[in-house]
Short mmCIF file of C-alpha atoms in Angstrom, two decimals:
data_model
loop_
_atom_site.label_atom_id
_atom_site.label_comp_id
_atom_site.label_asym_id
_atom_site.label_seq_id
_atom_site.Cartn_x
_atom_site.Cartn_y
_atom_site.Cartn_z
CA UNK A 1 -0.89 5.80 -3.03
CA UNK A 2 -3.43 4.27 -0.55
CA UNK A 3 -6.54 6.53 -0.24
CA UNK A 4 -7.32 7.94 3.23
CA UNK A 5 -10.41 9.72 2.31
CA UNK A 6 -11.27 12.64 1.17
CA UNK A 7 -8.99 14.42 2.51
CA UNK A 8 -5.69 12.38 0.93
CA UNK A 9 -3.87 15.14 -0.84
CA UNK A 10 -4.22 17.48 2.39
CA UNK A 11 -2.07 14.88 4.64
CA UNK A 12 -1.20 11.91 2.98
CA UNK A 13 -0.47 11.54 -0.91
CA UNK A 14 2.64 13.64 -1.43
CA UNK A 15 4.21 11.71 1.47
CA UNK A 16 3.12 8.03 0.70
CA UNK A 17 6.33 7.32 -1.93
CA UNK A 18 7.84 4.03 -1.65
CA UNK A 19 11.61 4.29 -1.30
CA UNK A 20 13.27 1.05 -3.18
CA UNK A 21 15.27 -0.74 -0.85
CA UNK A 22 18.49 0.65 -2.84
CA UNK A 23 17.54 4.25 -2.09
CA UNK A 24 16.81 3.33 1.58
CA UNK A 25 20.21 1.22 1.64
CA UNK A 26 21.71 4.89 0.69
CA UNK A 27 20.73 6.18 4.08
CA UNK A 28 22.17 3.73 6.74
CA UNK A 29 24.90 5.45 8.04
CA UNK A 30 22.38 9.12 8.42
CA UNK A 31 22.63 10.70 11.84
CA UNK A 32 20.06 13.35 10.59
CA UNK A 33 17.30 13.07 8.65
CA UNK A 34 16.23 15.14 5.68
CA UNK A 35 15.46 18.85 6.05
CA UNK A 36 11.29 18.48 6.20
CA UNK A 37 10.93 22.02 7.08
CA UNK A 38 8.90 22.66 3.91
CA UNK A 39 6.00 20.25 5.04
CA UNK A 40 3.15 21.71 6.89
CA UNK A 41 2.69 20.34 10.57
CA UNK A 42 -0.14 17.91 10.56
CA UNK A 43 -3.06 18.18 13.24
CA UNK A 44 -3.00 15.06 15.15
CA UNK A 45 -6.73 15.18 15.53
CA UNK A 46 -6.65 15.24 11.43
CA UNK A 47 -4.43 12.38 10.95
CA UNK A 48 -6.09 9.93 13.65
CA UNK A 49 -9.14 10.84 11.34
CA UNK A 50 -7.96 9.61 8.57
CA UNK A 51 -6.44 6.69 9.73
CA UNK A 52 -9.89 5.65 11.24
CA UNK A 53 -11.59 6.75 7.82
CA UNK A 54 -9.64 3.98 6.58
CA UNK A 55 -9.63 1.35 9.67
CA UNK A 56 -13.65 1.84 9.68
CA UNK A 57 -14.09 -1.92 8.60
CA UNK A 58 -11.75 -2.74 11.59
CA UNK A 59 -13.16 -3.76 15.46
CA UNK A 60 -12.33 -0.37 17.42
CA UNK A 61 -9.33 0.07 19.21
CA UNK A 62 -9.10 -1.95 22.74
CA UNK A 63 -9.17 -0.01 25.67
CA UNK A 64 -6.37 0.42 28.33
CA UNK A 65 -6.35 2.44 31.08
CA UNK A 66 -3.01 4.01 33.09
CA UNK A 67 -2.35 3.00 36.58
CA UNK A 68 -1.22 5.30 39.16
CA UNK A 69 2.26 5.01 40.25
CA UNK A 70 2.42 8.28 42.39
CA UNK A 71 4.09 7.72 45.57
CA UNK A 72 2.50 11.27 46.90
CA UNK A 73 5.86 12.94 45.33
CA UNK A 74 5.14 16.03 44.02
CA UNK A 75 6.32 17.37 40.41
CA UNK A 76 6.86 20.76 39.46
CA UNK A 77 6.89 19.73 35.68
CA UNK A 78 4.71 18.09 33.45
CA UNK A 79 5.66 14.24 32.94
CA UNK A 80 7.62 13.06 29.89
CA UNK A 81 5.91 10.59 28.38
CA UNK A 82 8.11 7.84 26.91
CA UNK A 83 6.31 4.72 24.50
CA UNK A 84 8.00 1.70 23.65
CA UNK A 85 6.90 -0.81 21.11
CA UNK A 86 8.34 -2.95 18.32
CA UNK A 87 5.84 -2.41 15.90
CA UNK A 88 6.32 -5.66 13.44
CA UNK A 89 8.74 -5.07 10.38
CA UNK A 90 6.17 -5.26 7.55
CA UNK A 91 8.43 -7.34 5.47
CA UNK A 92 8.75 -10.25 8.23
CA UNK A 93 5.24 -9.64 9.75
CA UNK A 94 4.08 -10.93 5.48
CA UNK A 95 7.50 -13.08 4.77
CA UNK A 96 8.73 -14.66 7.62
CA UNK A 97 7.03 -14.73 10.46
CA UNK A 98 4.81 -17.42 9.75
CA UNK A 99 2.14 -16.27 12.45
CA UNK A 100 -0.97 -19.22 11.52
CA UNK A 101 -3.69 -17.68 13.34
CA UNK A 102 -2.83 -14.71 11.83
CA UNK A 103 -5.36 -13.42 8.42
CA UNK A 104 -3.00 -12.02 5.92
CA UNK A 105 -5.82 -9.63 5.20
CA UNK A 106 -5.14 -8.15 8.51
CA UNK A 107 -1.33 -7.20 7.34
CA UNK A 108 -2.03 -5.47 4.83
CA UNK A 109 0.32 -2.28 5.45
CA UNK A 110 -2.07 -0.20 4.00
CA UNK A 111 -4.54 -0.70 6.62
CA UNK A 112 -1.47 -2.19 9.66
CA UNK A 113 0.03 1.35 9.02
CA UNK A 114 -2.94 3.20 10.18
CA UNK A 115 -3.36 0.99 13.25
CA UNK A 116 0.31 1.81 14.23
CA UNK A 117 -0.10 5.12 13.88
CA UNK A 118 -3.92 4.93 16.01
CA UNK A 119 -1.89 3.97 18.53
CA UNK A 120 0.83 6.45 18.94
CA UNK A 121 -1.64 9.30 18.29
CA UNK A 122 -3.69 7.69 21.49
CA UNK A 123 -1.18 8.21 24.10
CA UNK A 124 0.71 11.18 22.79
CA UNK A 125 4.44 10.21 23.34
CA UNK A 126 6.86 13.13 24.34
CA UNK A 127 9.06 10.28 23.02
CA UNK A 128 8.67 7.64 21.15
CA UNK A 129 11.03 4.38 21.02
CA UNK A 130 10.16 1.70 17.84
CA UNK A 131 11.96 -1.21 17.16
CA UNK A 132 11.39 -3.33 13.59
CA UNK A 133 10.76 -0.22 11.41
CA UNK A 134 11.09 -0.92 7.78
CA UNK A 135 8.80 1.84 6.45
CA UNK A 136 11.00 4.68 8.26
CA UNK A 137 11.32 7.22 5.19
CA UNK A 138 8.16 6.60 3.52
CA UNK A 139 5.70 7.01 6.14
CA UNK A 140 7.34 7.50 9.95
CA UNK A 141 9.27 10.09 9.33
CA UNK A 142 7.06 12.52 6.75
CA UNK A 143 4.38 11.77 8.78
CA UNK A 144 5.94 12.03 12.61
CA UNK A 145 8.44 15.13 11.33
CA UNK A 146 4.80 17.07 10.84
CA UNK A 147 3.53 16.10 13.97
CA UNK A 148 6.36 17.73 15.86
CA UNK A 149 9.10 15.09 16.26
CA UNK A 150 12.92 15.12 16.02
CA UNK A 151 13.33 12.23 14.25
CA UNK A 152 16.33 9.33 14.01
CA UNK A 153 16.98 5.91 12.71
CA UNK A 154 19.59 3.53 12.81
CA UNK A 155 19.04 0.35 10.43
CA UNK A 156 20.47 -2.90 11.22
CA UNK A 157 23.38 -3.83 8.82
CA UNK A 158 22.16 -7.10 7.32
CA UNK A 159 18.63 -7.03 7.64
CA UNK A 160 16.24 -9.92 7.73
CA UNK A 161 13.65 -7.64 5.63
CA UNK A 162 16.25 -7.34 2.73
CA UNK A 163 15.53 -11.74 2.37
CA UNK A 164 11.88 -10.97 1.57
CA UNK A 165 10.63 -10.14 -1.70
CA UNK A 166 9.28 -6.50 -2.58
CA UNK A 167 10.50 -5.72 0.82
CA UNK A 168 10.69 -1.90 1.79
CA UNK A 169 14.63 -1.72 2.83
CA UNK A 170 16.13 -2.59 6.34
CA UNK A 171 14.49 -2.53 9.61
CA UNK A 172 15.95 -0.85 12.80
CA UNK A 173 15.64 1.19 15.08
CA UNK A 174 13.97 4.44 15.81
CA UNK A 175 13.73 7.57 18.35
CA UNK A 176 11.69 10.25 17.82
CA UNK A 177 11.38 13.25 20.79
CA UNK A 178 8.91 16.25 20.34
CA UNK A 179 11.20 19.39 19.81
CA UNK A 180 8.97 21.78 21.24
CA UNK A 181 9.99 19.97 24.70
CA UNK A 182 13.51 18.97 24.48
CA UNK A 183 16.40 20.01 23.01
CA UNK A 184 18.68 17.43 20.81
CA UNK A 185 22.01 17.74 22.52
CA UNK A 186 23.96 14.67 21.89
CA UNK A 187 23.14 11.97 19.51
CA UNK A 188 25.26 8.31 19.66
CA UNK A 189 24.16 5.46 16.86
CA UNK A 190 25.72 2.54 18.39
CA UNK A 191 26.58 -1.17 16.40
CA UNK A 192 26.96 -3.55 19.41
CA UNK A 193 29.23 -5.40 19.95
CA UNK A 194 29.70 -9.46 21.48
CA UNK A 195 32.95 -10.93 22.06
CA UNK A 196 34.86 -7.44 20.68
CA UNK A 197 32.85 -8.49 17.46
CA UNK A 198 30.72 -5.97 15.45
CA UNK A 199 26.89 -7.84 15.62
CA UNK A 200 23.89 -7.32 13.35
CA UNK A 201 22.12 -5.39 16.38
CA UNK A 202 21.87 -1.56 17.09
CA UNK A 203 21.08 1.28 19.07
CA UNK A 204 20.42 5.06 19.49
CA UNK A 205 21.09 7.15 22.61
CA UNK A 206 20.77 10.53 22.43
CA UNK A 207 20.75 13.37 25.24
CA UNK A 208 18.18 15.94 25.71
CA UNK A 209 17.42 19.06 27.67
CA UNK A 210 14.27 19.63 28.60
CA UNK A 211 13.10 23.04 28.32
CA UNK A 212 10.77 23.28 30.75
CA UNK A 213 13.05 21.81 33.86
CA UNK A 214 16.37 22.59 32.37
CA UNK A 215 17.40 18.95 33.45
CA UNK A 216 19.76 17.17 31.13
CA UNK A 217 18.73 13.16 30.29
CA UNK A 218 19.54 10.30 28.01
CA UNK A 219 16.80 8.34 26.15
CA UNK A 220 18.36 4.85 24.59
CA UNK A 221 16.33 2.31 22.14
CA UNK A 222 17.60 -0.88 20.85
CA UNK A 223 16.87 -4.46 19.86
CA UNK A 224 18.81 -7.02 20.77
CA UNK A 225 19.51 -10.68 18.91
CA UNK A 226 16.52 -13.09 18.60
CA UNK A 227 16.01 -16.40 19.43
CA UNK A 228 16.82 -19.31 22.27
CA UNK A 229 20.26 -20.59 22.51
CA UNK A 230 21.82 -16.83 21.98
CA UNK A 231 21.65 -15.93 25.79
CA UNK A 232 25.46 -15.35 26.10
CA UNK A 233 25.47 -13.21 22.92
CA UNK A 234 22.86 -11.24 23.91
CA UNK A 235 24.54 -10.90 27.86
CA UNK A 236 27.69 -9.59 25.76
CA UNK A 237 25.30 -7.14 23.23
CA UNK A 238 23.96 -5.88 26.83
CA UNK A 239 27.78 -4.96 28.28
CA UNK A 240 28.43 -3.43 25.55
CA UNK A 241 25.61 -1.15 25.63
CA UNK A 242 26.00 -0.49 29.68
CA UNK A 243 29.32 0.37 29.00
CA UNK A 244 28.70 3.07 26.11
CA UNK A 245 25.34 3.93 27.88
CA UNK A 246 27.89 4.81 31.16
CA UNK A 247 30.45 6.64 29.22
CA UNK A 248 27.07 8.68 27.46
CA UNK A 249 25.66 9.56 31.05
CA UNK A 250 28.86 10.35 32.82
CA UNK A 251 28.40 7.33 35.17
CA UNK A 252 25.01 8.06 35.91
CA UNK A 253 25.40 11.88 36.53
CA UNK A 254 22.77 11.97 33.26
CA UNK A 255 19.80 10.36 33.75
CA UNK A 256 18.63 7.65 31.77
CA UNK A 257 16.10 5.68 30.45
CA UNK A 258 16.46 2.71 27.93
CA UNK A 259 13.34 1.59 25.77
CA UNK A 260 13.89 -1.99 23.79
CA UNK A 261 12.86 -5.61 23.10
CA UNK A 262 15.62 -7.44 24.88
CA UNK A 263 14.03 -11.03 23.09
CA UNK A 264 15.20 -11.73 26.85
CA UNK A 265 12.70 -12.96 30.16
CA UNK A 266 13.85 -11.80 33.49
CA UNK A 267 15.26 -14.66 33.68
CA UNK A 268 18.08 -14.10 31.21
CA UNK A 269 21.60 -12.76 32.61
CA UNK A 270 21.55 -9.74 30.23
CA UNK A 271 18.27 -9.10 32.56
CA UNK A 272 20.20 -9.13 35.71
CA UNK A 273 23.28 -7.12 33.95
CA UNK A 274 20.84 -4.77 33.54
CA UNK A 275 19.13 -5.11 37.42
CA UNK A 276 22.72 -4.72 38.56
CA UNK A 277 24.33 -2.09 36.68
CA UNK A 278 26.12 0.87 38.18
CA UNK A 279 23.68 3.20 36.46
CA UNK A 280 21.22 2.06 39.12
CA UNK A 281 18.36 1.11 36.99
CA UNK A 282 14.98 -0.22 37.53
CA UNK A 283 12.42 -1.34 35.17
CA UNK A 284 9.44 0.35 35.04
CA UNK A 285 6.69 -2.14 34.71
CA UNK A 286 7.55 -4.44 37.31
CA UNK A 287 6.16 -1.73 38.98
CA UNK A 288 3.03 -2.17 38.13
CA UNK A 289 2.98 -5.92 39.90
CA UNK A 290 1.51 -5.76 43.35
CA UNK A 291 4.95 -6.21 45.31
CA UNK A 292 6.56 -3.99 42.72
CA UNK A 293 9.21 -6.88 42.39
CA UNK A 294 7.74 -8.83 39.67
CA UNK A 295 7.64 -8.52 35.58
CA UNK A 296 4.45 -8.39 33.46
CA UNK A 297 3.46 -11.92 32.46
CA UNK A 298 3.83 -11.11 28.83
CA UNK A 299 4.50 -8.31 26.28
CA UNK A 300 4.15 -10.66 23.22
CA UNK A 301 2.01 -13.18 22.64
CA UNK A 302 1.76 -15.21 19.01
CA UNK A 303 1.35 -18.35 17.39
CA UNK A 304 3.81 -20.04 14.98
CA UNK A 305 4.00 -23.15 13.49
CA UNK A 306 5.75 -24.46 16.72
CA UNK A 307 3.26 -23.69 19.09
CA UNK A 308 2.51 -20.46 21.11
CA UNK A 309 5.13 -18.07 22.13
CA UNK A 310 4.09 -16.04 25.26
CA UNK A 311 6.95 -14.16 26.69
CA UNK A 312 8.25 -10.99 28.49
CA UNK A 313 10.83 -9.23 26.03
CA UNK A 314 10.45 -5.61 26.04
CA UNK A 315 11.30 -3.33 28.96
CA UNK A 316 11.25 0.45 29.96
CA UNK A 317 15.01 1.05 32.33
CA UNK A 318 14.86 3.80 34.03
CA UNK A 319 17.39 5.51 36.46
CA UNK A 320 15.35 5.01 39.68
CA UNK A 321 17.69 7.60 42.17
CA UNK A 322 16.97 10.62 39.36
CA UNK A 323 13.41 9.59 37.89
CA UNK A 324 9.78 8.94 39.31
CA UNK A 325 7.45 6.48 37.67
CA UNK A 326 3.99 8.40 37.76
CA UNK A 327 2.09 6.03 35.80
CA UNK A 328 2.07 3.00 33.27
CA UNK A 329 -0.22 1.84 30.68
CA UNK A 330 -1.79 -1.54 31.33
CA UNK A 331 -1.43 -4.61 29.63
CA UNK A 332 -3.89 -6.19 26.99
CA UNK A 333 -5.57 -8.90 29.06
CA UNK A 334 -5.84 -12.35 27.48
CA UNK A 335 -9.73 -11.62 26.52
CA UNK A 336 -8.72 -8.68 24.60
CA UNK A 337 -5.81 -10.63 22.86
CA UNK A 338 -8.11 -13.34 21.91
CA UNK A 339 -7.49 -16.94 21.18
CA UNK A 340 -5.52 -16.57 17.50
CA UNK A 341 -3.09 -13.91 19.71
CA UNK A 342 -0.81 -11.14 17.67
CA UNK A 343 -0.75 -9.99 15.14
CA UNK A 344 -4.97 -9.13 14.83
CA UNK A 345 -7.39 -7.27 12.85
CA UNK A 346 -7.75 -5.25 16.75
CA UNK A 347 -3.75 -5.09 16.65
CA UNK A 348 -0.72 -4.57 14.23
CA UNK A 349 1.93 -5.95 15.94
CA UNK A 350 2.81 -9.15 17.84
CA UNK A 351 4.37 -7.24 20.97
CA UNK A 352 2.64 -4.28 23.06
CA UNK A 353 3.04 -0.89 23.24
CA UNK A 354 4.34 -0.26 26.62
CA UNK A 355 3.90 3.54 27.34
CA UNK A 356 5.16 5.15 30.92
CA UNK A 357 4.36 9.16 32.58
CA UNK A 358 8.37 9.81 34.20
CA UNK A 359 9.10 13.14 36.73
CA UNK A 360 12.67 13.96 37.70
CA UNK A 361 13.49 13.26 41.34
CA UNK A 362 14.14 16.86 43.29
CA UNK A 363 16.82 15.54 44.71
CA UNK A 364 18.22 13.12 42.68
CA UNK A 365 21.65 12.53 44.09
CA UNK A 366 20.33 11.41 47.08
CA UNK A 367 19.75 8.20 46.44
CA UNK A 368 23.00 7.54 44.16
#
């Protein structure tokens, strides 16, 4: 067990176990995690404590501020607060990845771990979307369970992580909601599927009522196949989520939003399957480009043995006739990056966090 200062045994050591990858194998057909009832909550303010006990060494956290999306619509509810990030499987991020600029001292999970979690507790998700988690049951869930969240996981069937030695188990996906705001109603784990074939990609889409409004919505995560030359495999992975995702929200009668590195640019047709679906969905940081028409310039930026890899993958949907974007986190600029790019002693993970403030539309059939 890592040390995280004096106060270890109050939060940390009785949660920090290890699973082998055999016992986390065991697990990859859950719905429902394990009954955590019998852990005392956490205090966020405690935990982001700790974790800076131990980043201390570490530059601070960079700074990014919201911008205002508000077209003068009023709310009557507090946002819902939705983050998206793939946060860097720890097993590739050391094994595979190969990222040369990269210090493997900066890696190191017991240090990356706290970073992660730095992060979340910053913005205060009411949900929280993660793709590449391979240290689910040893430190996401114990820790995130105490802190309030419902959470779920869906691991990929052949993981890459399983390749590298001393590896933690799969990697997946992840959803976790706050259950003092919504209410689990409906929970989906999906295997998609290209060319009526079962693939190695997943995702989880689960409907929730939120207490405070009453309304009714779906929140979706996934992570879809890597690499160039698989654009028509990941076109048919995208389908065949549309089509569950429009079965799941009754055509678009449920609102939805969809969290996920797509390993796609806007330029991709799984992009414009998405643009053009039925569901009516927009994404939500082209928003934040001055004509509101336009994608971020990047959400990952890293340097491998080819050469550097700066590209737009991951994307907030939303459904734009039943949901308001209030505001958006802003991008890293290139400064803050720096020239060796992700991963970074300043940042665990070769993609941003991409973290949105949603209202639901008063009217929202109106513009179906």
């Amino acid at each position: 067990v890592y040390s995280m200062g004096n106060s270890t045994s109050r939060l940390y050591s009785a949660l920090a176990k290890t699973l082998s990858s055999s016992a986390v194998s065991q697990h990859q057909d859950c719905l429902e995690q394990p009954d955590l009832a019998q852990l005392d909550p956490i205090d966020p303010k405690d935990l982001l404590e700790e974790c800076q006990i131990v980043l201390q060494k570490r530059p601070p956290r960079f700074q990014r501020d919201f911008v205002d999306l508000k077209k003068n619509t009023a709310s009557n509810h507090r946002p819902i607060r939705v983050m998206q990030w793939n946060i860097l499987a720890q097993a590739l991020g050391e094994g595979k990845d190969n990222f040369v600029q990269c210090p493997m001292e900066a890696l190191k999970w017991e240090e990356r771990k706290c970073l992660i979690l730095e992060e979340i507790l910053a913005y205060k998700p009411d949900i929280l979307c993660l793709q590449e988690v391979d240290h689910y049951f040893d430190t996401f869930e114990p820790l995130l369970s105490r802190l309030g969240y419902q959470c779920t996981f869906f691991p990929k069937p052949w993981s890459p992580c399983l390749d590298v030695e001393q590896n933690n188990g799969p990697d997946g996906c992840a959803l976790f909601f706050l259950k003092d705001r919504f209410e689990l109603i409906n929970s989906a784990n999906i295997r998609l599927t290209a060319m009526k074939l079962k693939t190695n990609q997943v995702a989880i889409a689960q409907t929730l009522k939120c207490y405070e409004t009453g309304r009714l919505f779906c929140i979706a995560v996934t992570h879809l196949k890597a690499r160039t030359g698989w654009e028509r495999f990941r076109s048919a992975q995208g389908c065949d989520l549309l089509q569950n995702l429009k079965s799941i929200t009754q055509g678009a009668k449920i609102p939805l939003i969809i969290c996920g590195d797509f390993n796609a640019e806007p330029t991709e047709e799984v992009y414009r399957e998405f643009s053009n679906s039925s569901l009516n969905l927009n994404s939500a940081y082209k928003l934040l480009s001055p004509d509101g028409q336009s994608e971020p310039p990047y959400t990952t930026w890293k340097i491998r043995p080819s050469g550097e890899c700066r590209h737009t993958l991951d994307y907030i949907w939303y459904s734009q006739h039943a949901l308001n974007v209030n505001s958006a986190l802003g991008l890293l600029t290139e400064e803050q990056i720096g020239p060796n790019r992700l991963p970074s002693f300043n940042y665990p993970s070769d993609h941003l966090s991409l973290v949105c403030d949603f209202s639901f539309n008063q009217d929202p059939d109106r513009l179906l």
